[in-house]
XYZ file of N, CA and C in Angstrom:
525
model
N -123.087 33.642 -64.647
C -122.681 33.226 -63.331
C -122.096 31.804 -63.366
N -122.808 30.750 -64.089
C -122.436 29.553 -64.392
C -120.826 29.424 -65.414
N -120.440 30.244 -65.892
C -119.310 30.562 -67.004
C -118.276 31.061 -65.590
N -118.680 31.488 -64.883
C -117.492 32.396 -63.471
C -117.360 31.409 -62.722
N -118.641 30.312 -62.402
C -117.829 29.677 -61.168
C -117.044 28.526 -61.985
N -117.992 27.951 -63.248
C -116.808 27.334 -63.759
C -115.389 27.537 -63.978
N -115.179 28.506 -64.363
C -114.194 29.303 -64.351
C -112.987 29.399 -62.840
N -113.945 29.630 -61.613
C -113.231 29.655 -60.629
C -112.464 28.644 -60.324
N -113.824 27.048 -60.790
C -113.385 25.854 -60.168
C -112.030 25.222 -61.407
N -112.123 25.630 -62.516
C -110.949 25.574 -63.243
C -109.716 26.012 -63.297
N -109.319 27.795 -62.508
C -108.472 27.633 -61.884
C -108.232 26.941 -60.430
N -109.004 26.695 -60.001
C -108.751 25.926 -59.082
C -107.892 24.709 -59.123
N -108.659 23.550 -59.852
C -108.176 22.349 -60.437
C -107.024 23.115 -60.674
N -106.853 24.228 -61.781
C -105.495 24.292 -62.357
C -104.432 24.459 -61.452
N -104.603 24.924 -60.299
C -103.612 25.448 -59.242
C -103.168 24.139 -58.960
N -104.273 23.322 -58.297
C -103.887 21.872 -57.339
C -102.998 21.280 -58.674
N -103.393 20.906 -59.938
C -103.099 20.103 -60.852
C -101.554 20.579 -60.627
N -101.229 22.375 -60.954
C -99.629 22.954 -60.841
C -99.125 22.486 -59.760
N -99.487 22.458 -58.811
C -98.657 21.972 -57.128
C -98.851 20.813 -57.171
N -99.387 19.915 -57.379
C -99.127 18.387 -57.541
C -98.093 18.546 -58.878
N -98.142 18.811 -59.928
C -97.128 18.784 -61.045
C -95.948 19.191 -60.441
N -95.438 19.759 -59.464
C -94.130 20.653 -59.021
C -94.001 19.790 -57.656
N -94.545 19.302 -57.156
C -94.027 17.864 -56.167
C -93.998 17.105 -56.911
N -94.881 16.532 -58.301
C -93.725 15.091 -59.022
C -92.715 15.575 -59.917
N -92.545 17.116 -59.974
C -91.013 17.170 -60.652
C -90.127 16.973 -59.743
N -90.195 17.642 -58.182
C -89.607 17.763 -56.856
C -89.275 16.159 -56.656
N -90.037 14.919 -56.507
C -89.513 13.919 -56.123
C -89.181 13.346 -57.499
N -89.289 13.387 -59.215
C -88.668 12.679 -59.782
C -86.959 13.149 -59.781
N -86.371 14.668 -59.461
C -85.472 14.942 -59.495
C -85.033 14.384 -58.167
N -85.429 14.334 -56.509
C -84.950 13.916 -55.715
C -84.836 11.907 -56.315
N -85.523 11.479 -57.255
C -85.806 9.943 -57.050
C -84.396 9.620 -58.178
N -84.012 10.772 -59.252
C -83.221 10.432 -60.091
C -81.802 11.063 -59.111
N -82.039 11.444 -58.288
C -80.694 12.051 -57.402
C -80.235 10.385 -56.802
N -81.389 10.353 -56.112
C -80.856 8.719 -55.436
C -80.792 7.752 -56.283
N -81.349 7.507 -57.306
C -80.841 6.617 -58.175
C -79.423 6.665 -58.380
N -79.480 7.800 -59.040
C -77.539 8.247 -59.706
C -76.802 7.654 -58.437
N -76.823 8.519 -56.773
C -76.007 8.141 -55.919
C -76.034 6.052 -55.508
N -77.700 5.369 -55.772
C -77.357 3.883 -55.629
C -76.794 3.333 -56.912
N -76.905 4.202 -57.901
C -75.908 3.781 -59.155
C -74.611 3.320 -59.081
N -74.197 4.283 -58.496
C -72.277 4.841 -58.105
C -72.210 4.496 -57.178
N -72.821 3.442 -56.053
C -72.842 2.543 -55.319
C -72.591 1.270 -55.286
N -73.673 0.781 -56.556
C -73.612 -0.320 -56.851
C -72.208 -0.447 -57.910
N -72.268 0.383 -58.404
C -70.663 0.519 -59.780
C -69.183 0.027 -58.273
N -69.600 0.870 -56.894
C -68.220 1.083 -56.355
C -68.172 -0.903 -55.542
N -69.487 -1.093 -55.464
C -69.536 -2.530 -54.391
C -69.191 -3.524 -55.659
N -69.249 -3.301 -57.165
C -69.110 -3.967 -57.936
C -67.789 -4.509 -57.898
N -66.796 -2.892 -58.081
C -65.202 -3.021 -58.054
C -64.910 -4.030 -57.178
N -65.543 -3.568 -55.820
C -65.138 -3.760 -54.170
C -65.227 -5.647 -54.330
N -66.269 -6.055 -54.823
C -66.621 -7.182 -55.302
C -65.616 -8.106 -55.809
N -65.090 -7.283 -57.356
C -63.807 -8.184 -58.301
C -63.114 -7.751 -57.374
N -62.284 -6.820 -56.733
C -61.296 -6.868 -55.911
C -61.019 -8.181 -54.845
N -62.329 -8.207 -54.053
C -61.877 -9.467 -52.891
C -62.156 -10.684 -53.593
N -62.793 -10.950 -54.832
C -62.791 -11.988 -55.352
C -61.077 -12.313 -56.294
N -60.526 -11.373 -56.301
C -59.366 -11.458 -56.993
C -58.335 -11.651 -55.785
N -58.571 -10.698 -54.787
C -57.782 -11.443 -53.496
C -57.897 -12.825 -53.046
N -58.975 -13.560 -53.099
C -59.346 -14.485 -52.360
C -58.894 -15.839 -53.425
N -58.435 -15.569 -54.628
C -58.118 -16.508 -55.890
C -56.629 -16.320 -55.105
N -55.909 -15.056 -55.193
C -54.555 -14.604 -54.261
C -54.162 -15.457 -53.376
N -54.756 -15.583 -52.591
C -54.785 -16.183 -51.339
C -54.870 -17.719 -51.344
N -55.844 -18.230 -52.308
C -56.251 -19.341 -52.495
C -54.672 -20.082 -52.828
N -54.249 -19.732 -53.561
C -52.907 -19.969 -54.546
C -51.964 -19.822 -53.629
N -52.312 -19.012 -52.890
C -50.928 -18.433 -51.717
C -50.948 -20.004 -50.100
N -52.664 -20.288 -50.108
C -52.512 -21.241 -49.026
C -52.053 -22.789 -49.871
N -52.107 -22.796 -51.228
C -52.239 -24.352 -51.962
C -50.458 -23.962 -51.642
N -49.803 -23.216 -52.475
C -48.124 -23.300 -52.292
C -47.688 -23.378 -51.292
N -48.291 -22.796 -50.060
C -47.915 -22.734 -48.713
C -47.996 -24.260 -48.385
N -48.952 -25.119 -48.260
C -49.725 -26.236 -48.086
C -48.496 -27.494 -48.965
N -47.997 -27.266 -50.305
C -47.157 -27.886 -51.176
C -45.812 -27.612 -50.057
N -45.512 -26.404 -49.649
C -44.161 -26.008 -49.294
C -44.410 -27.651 -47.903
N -45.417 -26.931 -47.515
C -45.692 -27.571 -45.894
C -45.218 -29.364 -46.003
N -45.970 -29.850 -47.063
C -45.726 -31.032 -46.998
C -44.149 -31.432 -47.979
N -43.262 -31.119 -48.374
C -42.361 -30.958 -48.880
C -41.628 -30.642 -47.574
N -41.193 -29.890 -46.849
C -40.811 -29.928 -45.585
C -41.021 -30.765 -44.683
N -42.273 -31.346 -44.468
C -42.179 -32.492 -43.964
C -41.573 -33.651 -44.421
N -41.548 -33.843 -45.328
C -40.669 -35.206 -46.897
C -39.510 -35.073 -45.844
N -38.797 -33.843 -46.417
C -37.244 -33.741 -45.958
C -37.415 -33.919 -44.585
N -37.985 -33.210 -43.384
C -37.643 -33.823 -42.129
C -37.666 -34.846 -42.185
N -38.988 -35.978 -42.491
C -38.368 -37.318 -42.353
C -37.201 -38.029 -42.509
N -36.998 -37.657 -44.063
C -35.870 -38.374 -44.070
C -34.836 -37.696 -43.575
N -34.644 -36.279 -43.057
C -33.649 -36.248 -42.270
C -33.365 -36.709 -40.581
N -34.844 -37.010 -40.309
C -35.170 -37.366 -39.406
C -34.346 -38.941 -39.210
N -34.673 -39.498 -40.783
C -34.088 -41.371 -40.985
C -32.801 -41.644 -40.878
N -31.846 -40.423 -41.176
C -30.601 -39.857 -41.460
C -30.014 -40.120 -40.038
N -30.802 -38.874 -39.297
C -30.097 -39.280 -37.911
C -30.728 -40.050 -37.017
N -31.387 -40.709 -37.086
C -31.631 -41.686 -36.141
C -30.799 -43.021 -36.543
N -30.611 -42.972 -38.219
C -29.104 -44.313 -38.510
C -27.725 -43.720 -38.123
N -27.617 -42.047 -38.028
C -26.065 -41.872 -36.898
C -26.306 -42.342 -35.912
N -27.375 -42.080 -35.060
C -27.725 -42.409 -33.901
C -27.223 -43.863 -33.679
N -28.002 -44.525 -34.150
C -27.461 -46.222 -34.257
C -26.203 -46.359 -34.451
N -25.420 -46.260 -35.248
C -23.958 -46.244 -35.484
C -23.806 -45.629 -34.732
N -23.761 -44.708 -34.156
C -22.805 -44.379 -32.980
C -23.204 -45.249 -31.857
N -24.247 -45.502 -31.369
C -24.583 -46.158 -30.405
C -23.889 -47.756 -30.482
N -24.073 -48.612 -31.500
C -23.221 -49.530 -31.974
C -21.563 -49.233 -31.502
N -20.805 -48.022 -32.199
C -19.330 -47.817 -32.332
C -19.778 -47.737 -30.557
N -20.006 -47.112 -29.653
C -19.680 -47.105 -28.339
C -20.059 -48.478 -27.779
N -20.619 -49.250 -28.447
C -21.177 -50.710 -27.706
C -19.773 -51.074 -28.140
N -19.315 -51.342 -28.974
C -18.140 -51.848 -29.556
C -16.974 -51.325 -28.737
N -16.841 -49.940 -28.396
C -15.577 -49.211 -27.817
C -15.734 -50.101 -26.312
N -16.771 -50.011 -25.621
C -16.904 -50.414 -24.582
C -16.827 -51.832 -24.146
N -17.447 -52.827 -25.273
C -16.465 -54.027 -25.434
C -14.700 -54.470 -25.314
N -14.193 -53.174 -26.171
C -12.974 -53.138 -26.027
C -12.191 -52.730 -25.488
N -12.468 -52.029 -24.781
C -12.120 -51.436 -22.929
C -12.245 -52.546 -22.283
N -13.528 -53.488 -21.807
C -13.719 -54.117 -21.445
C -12.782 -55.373 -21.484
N -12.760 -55.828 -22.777
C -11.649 -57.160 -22.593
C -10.365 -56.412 -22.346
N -9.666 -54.965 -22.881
C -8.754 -54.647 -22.527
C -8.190 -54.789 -21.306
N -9.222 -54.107 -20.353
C -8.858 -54.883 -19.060
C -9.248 -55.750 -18.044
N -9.697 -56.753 -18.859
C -9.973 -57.474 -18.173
C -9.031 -59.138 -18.881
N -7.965 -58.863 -19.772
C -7.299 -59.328 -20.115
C -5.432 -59.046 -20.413
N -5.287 -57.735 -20.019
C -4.312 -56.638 -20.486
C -3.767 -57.074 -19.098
N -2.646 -57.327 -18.757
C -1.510 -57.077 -17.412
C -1.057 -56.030 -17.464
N -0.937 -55.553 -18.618
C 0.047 -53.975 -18.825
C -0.647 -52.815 -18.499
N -0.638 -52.053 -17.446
C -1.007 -51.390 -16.844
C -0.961 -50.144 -17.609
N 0.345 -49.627 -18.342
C 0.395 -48.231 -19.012
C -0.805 -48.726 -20.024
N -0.491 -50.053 -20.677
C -1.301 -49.851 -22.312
C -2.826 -50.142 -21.783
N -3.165 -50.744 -20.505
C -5.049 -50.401 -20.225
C -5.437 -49.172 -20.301
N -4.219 -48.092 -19.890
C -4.365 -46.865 -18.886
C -4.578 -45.662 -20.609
N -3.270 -46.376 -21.515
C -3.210 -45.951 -23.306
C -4.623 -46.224 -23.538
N -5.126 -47.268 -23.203
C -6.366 -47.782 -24.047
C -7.747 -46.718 -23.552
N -7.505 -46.671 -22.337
C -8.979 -46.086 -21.637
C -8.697 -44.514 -21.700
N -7.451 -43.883 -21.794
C -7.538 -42.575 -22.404
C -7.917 -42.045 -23.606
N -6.981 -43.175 -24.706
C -7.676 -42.765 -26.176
C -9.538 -43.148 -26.487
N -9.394 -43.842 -25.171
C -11.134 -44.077 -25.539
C -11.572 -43.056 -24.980
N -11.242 -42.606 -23.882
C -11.882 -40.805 -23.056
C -11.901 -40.123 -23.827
N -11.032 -39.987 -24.930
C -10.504 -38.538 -25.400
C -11.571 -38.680 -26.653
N -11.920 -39.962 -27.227
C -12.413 -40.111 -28.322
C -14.053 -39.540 -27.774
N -14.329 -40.298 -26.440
C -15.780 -39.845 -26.204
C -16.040 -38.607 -25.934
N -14.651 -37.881 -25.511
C -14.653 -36.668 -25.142
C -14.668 -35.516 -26.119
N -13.961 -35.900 -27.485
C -14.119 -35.253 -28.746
C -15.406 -35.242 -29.105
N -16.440 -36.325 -29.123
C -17.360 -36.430 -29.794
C -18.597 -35.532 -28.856
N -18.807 -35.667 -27.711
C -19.572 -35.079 -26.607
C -19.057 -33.761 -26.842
N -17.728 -33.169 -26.954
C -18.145 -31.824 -27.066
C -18.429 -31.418 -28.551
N -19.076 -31.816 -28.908
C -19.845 -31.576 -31.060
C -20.678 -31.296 -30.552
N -21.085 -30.821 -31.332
C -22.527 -30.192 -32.054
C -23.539 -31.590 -31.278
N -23.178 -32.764 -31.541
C -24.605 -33.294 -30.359
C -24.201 -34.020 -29.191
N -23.290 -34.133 -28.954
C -22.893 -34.168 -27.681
C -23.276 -34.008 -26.614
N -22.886 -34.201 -25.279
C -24.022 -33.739 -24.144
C -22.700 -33.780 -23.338
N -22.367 -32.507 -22.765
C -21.240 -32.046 -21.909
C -21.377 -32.535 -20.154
N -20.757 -33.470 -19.934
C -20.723 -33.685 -18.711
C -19.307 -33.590 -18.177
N -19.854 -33.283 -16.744
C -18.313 -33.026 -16.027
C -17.487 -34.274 -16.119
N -15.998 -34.645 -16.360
C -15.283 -35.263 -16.125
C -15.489 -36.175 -14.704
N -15.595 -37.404 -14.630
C -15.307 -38.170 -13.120
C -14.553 -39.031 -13.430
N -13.866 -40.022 -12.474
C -13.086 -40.793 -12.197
C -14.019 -41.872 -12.429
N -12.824 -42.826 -13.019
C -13.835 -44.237 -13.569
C -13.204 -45.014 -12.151
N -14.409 -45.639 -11.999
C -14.712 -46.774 -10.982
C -13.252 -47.345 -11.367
N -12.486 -47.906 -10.223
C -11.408 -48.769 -10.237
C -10.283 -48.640 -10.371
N -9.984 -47.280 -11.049
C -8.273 -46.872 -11.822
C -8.419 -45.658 -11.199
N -6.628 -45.616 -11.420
C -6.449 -44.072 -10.976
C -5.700 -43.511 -12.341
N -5.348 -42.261 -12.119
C -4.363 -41.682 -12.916
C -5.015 -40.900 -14.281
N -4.736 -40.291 -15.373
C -4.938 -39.790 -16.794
C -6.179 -40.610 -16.890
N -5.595 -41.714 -17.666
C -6.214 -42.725 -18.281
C -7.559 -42.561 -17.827
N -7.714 -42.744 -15.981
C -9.004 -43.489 -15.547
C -10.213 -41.879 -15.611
N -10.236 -40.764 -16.193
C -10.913 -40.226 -16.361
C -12.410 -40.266 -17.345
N -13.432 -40.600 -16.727
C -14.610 -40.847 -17.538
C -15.440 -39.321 -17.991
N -15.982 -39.448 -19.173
C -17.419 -38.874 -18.793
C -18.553 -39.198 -18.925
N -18.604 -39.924 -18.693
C -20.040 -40.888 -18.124
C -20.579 -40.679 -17.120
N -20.274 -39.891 -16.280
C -20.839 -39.650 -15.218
C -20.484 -40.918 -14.206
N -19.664 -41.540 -14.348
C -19.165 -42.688 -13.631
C -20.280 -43.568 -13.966
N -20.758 -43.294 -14.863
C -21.028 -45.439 -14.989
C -20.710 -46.181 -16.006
N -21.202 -46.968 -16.047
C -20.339 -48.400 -17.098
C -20.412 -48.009 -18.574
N -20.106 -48.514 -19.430
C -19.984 -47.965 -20.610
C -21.281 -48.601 -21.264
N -21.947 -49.729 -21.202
C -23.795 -49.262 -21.591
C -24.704 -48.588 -20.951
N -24.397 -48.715 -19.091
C -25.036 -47.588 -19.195
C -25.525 -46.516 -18.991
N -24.080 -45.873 -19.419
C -24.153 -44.257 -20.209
C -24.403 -43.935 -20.854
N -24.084 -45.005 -22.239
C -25.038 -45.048 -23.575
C -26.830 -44.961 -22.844
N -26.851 -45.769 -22.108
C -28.531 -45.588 -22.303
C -28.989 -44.226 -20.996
N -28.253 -43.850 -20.268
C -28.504 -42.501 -20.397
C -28.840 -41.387 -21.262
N -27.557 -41.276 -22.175
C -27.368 -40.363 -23.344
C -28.717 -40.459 -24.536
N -28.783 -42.114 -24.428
C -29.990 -42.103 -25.588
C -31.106 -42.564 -25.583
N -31.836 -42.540 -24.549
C -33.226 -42.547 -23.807
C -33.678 -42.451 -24.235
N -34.142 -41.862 -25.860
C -35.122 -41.692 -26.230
C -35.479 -42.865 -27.210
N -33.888 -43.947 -27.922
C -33.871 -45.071 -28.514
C -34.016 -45.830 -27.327
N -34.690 -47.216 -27.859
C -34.455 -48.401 -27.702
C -32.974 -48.817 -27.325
N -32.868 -49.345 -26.599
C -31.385 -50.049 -26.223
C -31.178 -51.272 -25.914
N -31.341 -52.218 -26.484
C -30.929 -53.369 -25.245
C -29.407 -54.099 -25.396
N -29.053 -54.893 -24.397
C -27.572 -54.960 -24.666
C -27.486 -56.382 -25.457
């Protein structure tokens, strides 16, 4: 009797021992399933990894040249900036000068055609230059005092500094 129940309680054990043995084959195959899949996870975040680290070297290089371009563009504006602000001056000068010489023209000239010669080729000259590229287009008026060709301004009818310091408001001017 002692040989039977031993016996019983040995298959017993043996059963539980088989069904516990067949749940740790059950979760080492589910534990080596998820391994493999965080394997080929970690392999894909690896790539994903050198990829944006290889972009971001990309980029790095892409903002330093950008950054080189940037200040290199600025170089040249300045000095093109230095460029025209010395036309600026010279011209502003050549019209201080033109307007000087209008000025004594008639205010020393008796000859009425050659004031009238003088203050046209000076219209026509301001008038060539105003319609360029920087110029500033104003309507034609009659200059204070004269009639005829000649006395056509575009200054907007005022004196010859200042129209200049109309036109260039944004320099310094003094006379």
């Amino acid at each position: 009797f002692k040989l039977r129940s031993q016996n019983s309680q040995l298959r017993t054990d043996f059963e539980l021992l088989k069904e516990n043995n067949q749940r740790l084959m059950d979760a080492n195959a589910s534990a080596g399933a998820s391994f493999a899949a965080l394997n080929q996870h970690a392999k894909q975040m690896s790539k994903t990894n050198n990829k944006l680290k290889a972009d971001a070297t990309k980029y790095k290089q892409q903002a330093h040249a950008l950054t080189m371009a940037q200040v290199e563009l600025k170089e040249e504006l300045k000095m093109k900036q230095g460029t025209y602000i010395a036309e600026v001056h010279s011209r502003l000068n050549y019209q201080r000068t033109m307007s000087k010489i209008v000025d004594i023209v008639q205010d020393r000239c008796h000859d009425h055609r050659l004031v009238e010669d003088v203050l046209t080729i000076s219209d026509t000259c301001e008038s060539d230059y105003m319609s360029g590229p920087t110029g500033v287009d104003f309507t034609p008026q009659k200059r204070p005092g004269s009639s005829g060709l000649g006395s056509i301004s575009l200054s907007g009818g005022l004196s010859g500094s200042a129209s200049l310091k109309n036109r260039f408001k944004s320099f310094l001017f003094s006379d």
